[in-house]
mmCIF file of N, CA and C in Angstrom:
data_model
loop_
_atom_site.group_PDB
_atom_site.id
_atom_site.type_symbol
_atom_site.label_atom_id
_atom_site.label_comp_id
_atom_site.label_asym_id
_atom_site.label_seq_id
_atom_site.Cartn_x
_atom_site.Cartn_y
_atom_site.Cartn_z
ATOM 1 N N UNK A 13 -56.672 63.063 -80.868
ATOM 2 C CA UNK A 13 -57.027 61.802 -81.518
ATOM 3 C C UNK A 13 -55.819 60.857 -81.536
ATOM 4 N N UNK A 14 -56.131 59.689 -81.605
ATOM 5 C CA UNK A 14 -54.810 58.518 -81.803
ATOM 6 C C UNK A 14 -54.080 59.384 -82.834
ATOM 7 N N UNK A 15 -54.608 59.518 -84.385
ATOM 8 C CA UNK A 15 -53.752 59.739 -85.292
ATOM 9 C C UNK A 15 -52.867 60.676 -84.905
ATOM 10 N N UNK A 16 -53.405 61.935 -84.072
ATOM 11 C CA UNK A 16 -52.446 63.361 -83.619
ATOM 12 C C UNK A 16 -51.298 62.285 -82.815
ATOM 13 N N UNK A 17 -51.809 61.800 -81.531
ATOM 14 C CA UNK A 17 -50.453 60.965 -81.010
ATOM 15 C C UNK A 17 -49.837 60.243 -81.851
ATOM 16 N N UNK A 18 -50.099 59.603 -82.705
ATOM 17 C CA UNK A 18 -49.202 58.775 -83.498
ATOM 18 C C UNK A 18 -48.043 59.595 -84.299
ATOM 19 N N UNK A 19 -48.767 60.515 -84.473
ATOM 20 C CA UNK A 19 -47.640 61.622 -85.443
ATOM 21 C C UNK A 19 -46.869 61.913 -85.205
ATOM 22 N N UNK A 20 -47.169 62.886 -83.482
ATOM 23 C CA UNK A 20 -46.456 63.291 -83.117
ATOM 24 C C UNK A 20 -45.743 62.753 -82.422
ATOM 25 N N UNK A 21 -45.851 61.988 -82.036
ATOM 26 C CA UNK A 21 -44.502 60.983 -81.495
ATOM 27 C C UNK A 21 -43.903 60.756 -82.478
ATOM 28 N N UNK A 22 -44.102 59.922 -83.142
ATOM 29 C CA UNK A 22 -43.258 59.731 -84.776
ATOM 30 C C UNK A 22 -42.282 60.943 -84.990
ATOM 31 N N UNK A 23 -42.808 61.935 -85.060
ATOM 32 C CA UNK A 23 -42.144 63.214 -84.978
ATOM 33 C C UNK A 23 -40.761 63.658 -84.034
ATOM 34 N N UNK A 24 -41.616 63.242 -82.762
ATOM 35 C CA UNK A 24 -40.856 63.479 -82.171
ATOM 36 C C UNK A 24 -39.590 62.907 -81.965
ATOM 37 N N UNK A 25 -39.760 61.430 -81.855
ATOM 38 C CA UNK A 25 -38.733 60.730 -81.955
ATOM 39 C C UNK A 25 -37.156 60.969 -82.962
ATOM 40 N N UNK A 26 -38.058 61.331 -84.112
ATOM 41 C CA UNK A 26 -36.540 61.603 -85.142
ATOM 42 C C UNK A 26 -36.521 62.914 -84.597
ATOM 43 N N UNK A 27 -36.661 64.115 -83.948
ATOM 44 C CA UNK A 27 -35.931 64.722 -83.345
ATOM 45 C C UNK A 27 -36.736 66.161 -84.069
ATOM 46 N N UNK A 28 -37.616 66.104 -84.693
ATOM 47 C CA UNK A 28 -38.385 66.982 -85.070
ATOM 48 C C UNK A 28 -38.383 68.068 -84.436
ATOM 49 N N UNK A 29 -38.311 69.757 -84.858
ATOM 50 C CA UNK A 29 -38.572 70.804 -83.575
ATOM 51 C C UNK A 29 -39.647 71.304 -84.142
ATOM 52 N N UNK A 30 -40.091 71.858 -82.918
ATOM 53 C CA UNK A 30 -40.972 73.194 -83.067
ATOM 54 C C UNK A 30 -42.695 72.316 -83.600
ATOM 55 N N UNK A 31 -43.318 71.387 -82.741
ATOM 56 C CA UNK A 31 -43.916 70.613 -83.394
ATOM 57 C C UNK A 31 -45.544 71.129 -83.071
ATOM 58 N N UNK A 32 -46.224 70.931 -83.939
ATOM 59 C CA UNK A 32 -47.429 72.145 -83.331
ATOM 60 C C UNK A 32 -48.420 71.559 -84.357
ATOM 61 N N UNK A 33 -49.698 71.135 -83.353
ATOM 62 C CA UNK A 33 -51.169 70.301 -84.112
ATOM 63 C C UNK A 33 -51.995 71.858 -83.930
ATOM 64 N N UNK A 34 -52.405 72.404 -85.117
ATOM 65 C CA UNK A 34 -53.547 73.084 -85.311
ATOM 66 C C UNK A 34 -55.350 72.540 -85.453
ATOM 67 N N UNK A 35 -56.080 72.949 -85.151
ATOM 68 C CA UNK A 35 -57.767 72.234 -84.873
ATOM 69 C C UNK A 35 -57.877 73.475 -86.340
ATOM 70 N N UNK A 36 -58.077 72.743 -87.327
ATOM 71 C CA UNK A 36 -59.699 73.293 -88.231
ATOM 72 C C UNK A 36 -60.730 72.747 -88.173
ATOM 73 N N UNK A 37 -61.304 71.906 -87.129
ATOM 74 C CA UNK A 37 -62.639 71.304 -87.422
ATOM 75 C C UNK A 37 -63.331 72.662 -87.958
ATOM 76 N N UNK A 38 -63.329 73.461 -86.920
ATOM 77 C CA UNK A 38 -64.200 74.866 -87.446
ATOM 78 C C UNK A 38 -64.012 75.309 -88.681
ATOM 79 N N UNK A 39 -63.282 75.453 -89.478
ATOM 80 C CA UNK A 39 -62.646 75.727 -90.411
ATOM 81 C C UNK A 39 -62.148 75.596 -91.649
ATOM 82 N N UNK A 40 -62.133 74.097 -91.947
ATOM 83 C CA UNK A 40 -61.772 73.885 -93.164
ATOM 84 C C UNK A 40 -62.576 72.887 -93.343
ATOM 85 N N UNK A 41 -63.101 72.487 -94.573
ATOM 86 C CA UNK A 41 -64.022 70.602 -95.020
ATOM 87 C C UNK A 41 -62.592 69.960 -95.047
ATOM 88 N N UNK A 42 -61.258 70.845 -95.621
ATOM 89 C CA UNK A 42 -60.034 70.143 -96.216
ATOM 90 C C UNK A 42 -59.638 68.273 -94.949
ATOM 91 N N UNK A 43 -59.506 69.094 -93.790
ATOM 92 C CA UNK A 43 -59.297 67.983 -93.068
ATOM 93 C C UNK A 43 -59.321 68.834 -91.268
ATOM 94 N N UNK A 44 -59.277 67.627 -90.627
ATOM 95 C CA UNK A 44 -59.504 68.225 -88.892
ATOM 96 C C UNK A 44 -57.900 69.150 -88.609
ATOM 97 N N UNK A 45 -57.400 68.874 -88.653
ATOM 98 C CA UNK A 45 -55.556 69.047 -87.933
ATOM 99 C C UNK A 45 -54.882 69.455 -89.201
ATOM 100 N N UNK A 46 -54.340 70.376 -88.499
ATOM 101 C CA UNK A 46 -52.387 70.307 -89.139
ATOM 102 C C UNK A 46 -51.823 70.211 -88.442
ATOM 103 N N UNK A 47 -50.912 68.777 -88.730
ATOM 104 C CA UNK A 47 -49.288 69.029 -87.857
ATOM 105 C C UNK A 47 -48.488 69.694 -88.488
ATOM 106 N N UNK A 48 -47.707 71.080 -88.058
ATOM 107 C CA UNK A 48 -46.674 71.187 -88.811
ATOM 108 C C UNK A 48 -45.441 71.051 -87.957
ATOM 109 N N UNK A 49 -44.340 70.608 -88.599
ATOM 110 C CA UNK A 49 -42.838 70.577 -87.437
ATOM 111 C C UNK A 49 -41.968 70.913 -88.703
ATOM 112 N N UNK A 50 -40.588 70.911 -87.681
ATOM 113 C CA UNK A 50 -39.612 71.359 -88.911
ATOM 114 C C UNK A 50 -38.330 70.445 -88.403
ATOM 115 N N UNK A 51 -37.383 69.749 -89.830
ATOM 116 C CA UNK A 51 -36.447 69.290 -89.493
ATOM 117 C C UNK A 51 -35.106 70.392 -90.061
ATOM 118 N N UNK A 52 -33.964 70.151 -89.985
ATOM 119 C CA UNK A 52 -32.987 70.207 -90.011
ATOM 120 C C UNK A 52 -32.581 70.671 -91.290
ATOM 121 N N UNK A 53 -32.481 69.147 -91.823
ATOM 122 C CA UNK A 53 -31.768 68.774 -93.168
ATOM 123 C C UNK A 53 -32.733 68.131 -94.112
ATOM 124 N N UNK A 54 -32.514 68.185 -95.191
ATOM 125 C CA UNK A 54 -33.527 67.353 -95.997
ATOM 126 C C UNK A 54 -33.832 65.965 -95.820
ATOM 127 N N UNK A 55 -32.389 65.479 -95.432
ATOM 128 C CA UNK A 55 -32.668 64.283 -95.088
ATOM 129 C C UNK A 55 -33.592 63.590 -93.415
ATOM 130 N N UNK A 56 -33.404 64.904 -92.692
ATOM 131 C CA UNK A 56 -34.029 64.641 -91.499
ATOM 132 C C UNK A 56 -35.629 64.839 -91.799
ATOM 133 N N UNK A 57 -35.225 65.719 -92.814
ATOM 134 C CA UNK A 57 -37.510 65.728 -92.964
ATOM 135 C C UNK A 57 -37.481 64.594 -93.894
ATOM 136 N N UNK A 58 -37.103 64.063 -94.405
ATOM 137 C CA UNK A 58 -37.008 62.676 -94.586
ATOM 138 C C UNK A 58 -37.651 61.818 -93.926
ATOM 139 N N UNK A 59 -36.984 61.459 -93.121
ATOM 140 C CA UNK A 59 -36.816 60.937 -92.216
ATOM 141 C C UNK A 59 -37.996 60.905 -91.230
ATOM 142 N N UNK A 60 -38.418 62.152 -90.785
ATOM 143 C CA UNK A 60 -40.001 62.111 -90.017
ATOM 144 C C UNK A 60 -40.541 61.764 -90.878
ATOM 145 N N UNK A 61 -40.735 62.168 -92.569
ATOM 146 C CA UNK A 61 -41.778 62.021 -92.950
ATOM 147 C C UNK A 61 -41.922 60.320 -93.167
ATOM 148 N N UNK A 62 -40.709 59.541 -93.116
ATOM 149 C CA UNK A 62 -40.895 57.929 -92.853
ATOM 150 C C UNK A 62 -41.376 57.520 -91.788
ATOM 151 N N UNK A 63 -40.896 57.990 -90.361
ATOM 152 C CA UNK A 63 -41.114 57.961 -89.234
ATOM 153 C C UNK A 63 -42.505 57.802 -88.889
ATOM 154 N N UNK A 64 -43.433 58.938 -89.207
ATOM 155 C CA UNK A 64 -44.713 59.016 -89.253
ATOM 156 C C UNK A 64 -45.530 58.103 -90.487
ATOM 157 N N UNK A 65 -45.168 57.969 -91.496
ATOM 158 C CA UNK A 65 -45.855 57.022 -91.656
ATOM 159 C C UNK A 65 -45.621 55.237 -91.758
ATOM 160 N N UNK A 66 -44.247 55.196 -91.288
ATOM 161 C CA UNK A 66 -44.239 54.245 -90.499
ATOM 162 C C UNK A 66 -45.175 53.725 -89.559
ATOM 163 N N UNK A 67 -45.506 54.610 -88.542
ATOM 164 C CA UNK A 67 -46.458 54.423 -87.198
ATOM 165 C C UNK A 67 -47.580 54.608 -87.778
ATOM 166 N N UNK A 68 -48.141 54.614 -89.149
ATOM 167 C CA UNK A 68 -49.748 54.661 -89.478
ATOM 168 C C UNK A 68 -49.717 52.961 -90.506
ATOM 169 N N UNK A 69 -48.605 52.345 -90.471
ATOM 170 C CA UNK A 69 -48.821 50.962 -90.752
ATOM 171 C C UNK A 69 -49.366 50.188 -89.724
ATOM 172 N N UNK A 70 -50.571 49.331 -90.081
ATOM 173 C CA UNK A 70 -50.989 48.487 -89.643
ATOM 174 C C UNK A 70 -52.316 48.773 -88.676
ATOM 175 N N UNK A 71 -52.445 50.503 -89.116
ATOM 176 C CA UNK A 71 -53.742 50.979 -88.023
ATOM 177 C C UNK A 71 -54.599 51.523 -89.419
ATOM 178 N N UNK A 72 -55.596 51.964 -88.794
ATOM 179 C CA UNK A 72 -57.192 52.088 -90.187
ATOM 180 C C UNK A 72 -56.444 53.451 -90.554
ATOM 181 N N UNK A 73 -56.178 54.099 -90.299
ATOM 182 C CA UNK A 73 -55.498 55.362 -91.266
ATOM 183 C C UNK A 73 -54.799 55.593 -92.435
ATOM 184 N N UNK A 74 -55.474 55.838 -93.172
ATOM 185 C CA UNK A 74 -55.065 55.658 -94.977
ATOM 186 C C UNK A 74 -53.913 57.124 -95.582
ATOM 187 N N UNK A 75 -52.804 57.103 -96.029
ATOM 188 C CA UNK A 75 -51.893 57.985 -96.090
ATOM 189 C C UNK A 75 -52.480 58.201 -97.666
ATOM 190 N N UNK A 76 -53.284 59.655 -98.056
ATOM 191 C CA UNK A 76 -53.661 59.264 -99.287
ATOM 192 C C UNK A 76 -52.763 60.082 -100.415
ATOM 193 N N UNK A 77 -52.134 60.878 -100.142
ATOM 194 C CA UNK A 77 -51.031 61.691 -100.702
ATOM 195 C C UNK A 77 -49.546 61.690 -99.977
ATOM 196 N N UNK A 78 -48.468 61.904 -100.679
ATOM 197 C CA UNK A 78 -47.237 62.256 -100.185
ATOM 198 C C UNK A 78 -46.551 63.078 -100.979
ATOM 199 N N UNK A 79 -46.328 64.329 -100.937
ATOM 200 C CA UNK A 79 -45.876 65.485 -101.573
ATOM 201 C C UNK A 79 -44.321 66.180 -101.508
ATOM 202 N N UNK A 80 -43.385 66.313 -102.279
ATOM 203 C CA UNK A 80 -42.648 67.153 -101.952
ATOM 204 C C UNK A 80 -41.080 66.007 -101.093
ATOM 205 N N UNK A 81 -41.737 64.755 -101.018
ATOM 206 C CA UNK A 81 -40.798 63.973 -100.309
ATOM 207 C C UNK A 81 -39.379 63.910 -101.438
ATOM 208 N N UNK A 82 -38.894 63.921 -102.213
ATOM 209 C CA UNK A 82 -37.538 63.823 -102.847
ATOM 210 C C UNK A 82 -36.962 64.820 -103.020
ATOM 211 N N UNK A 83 -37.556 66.087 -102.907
ATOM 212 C CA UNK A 83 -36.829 67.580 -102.479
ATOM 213 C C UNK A 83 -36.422 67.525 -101.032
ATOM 214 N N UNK A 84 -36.972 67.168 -100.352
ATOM 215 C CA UNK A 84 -37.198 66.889 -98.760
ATOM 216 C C UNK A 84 -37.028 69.213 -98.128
ATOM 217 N N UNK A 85 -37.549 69.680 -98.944
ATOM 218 C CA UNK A 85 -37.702 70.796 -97.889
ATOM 219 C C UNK A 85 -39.102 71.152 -97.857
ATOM 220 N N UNK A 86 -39.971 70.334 -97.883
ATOM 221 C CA UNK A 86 -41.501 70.608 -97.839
ATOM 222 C C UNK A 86 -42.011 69.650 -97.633
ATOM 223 N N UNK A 87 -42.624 68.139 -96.935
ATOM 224 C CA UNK A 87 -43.034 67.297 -97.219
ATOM 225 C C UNK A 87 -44.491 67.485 -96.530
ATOM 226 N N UNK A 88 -45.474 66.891 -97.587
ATOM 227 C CA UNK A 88 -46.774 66.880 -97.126
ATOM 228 C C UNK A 88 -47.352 65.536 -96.932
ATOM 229 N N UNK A 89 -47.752 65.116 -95.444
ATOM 230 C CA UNK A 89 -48.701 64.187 -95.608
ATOM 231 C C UNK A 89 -50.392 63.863 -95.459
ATOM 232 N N UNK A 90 -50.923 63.805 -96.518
ATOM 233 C CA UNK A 90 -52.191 64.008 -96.242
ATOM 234 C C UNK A 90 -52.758 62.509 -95.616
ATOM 235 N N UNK A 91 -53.505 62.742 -94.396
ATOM 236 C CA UNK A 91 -53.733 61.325 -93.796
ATOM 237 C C UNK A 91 -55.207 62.023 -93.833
ATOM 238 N N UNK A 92 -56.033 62.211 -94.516
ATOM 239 C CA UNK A 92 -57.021 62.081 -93.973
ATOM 240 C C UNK A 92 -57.603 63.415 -93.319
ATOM 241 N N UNK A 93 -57.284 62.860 -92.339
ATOM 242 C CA UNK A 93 -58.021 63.989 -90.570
ATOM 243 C C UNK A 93 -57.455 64.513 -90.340
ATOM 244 N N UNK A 94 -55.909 64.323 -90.596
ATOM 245 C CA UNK A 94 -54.766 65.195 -90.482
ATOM 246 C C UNK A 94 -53.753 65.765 -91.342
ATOM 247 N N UNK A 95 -53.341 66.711 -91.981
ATOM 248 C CA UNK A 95 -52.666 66.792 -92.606
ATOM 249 C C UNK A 95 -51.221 67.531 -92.149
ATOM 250 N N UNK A 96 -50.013 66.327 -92.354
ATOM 251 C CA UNK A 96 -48.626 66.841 -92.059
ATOM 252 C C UNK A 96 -47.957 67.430 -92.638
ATOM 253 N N UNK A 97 -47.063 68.592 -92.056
ATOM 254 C CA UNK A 97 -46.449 69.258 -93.265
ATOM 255 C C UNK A 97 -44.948 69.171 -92.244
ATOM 256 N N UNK A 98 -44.328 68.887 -92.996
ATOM 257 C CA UNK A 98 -42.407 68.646 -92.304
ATOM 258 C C UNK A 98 -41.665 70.012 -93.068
ATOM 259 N N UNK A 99 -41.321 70.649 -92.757
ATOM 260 C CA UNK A 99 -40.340 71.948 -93.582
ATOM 261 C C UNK A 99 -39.127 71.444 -93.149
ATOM 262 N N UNK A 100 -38.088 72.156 -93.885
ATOM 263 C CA UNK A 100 -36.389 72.331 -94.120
ATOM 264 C C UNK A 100 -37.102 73.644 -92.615
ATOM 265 N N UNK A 101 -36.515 74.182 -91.595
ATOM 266 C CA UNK A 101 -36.577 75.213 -91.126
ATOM 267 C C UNK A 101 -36.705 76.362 -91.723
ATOM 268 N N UNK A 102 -35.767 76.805 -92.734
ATOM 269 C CA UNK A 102 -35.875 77.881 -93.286
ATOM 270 C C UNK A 102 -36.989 78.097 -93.965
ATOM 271 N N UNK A 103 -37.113 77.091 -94.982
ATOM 272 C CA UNK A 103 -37.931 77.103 -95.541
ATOM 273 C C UNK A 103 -39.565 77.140 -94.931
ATOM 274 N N UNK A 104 -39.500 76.611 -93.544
ATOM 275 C CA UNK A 104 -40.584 77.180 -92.412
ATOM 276 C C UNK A 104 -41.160 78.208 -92.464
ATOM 277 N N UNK A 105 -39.880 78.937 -92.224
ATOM 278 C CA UNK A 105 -39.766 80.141 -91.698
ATOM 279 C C UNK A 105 -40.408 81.331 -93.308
ATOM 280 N N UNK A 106 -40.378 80.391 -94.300
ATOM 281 C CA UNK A 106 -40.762 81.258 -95.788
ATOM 282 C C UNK A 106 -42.035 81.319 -95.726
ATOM 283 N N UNK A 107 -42.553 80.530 -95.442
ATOM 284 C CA UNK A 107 -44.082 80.077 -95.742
ATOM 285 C C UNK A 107 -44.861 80.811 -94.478
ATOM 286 N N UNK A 108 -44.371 80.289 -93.483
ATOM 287 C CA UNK A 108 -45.223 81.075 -92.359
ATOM 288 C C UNK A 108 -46.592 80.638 -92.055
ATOM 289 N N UNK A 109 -46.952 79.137 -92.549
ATOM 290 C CA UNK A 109 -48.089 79.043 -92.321
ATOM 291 C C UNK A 109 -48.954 79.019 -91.013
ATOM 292 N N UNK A 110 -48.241 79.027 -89.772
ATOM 293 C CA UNK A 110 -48.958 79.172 -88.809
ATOM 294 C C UNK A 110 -49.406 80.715 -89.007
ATOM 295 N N UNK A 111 -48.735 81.695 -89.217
ATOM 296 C CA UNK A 111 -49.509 82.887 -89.628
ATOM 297 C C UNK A 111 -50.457 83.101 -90.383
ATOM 298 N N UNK A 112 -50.601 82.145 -91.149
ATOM 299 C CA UNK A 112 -52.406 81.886 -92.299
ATOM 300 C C UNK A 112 -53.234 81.251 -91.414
ATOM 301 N N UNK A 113 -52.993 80.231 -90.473
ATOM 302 C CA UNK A 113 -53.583 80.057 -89.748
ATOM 303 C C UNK A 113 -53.777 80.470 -88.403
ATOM 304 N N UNK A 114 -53.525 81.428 -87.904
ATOM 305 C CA UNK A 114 -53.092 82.477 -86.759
ATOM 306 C C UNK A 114 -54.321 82.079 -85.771
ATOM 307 N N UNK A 115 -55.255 82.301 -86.550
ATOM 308 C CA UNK A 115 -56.517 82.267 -85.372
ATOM 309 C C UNK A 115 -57.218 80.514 -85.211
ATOM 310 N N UNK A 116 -56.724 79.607 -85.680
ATOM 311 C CA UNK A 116 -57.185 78.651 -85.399
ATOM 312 C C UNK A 116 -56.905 78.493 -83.584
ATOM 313 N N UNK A 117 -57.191 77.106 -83.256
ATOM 314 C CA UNK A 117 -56.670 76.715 -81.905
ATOM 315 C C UNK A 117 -55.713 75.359 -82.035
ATOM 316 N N UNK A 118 -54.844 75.564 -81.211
ATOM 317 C CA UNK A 118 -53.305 74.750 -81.165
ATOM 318 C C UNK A 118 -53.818 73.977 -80.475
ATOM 319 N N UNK A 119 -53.498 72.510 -80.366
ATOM 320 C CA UNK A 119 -54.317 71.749 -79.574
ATOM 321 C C UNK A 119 -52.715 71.001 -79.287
ATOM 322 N N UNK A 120 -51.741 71.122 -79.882
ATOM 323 C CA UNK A 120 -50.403 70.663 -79.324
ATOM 324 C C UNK A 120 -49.538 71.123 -79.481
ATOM 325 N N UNK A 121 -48.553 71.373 -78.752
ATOM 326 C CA UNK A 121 -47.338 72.109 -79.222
ATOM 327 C C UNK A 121 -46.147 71.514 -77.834
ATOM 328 N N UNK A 122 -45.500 71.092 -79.461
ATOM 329 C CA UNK A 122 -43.933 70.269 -78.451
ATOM 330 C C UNK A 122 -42.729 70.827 -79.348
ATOM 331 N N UNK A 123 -42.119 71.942 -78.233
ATOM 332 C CA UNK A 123 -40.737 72.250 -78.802
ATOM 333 C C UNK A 123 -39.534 71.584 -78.270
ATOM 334 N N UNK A 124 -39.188 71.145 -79.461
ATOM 335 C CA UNK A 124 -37.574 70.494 -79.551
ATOM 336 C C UNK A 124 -36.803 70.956 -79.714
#
């Protein structure tokens, strides 16, 4: 979908790794997608998480939550159809949520 490209470029650009769109249409009412990626530093998930919704100004996509942004090692953005999640790496690596979601289908994956 536009919104998945919009993200993930957004993403990508600030330098985001490990960047990966999951499909729940099957799966959840919650929303279609997860992006999850991981930055660095707090300030770099910061930073995507501006990045990205930067690039959803001025298009029909409504950002209706933002979670976790002033800790910066978890940030959630709920857009809707998609929901972004930015980790500290480590803190990635705690949660493991691609392993809760193991059996969905990856519909993108860009490692940085």
């Amino acid at each position: 979908s536009e919104l998945n490209r919009l993200a993930v470029n957004a993403a990508s650009e600030k330098k985001a790794t490990d960047i990966l769109v999951l499909d729940l249409r099957n799966r959840s009412d919650l929303t279609d997608f997860f992006l999850i990626c991981s930055g660095k530093t707090h300030v770099q998930v910061q930073a995507i998480a501006d990045a990205i919704l930067e690039a959803t100004v001025g298009t029909p996509h409504k950002v209706v939550s933002v979670e976790g942004y002033n800790s910066g090692n978890w940030v959630i953005l709920d857009l809707v159809d998609i929901i972004v999640h930015i980790f500290k790496k480590d803190v990635r690596k705690y949660y493991d949520l691609e392993r809760l979601w193991g059996d969905v289908p990856i519909v993108a994956e860009v490692n940085g």
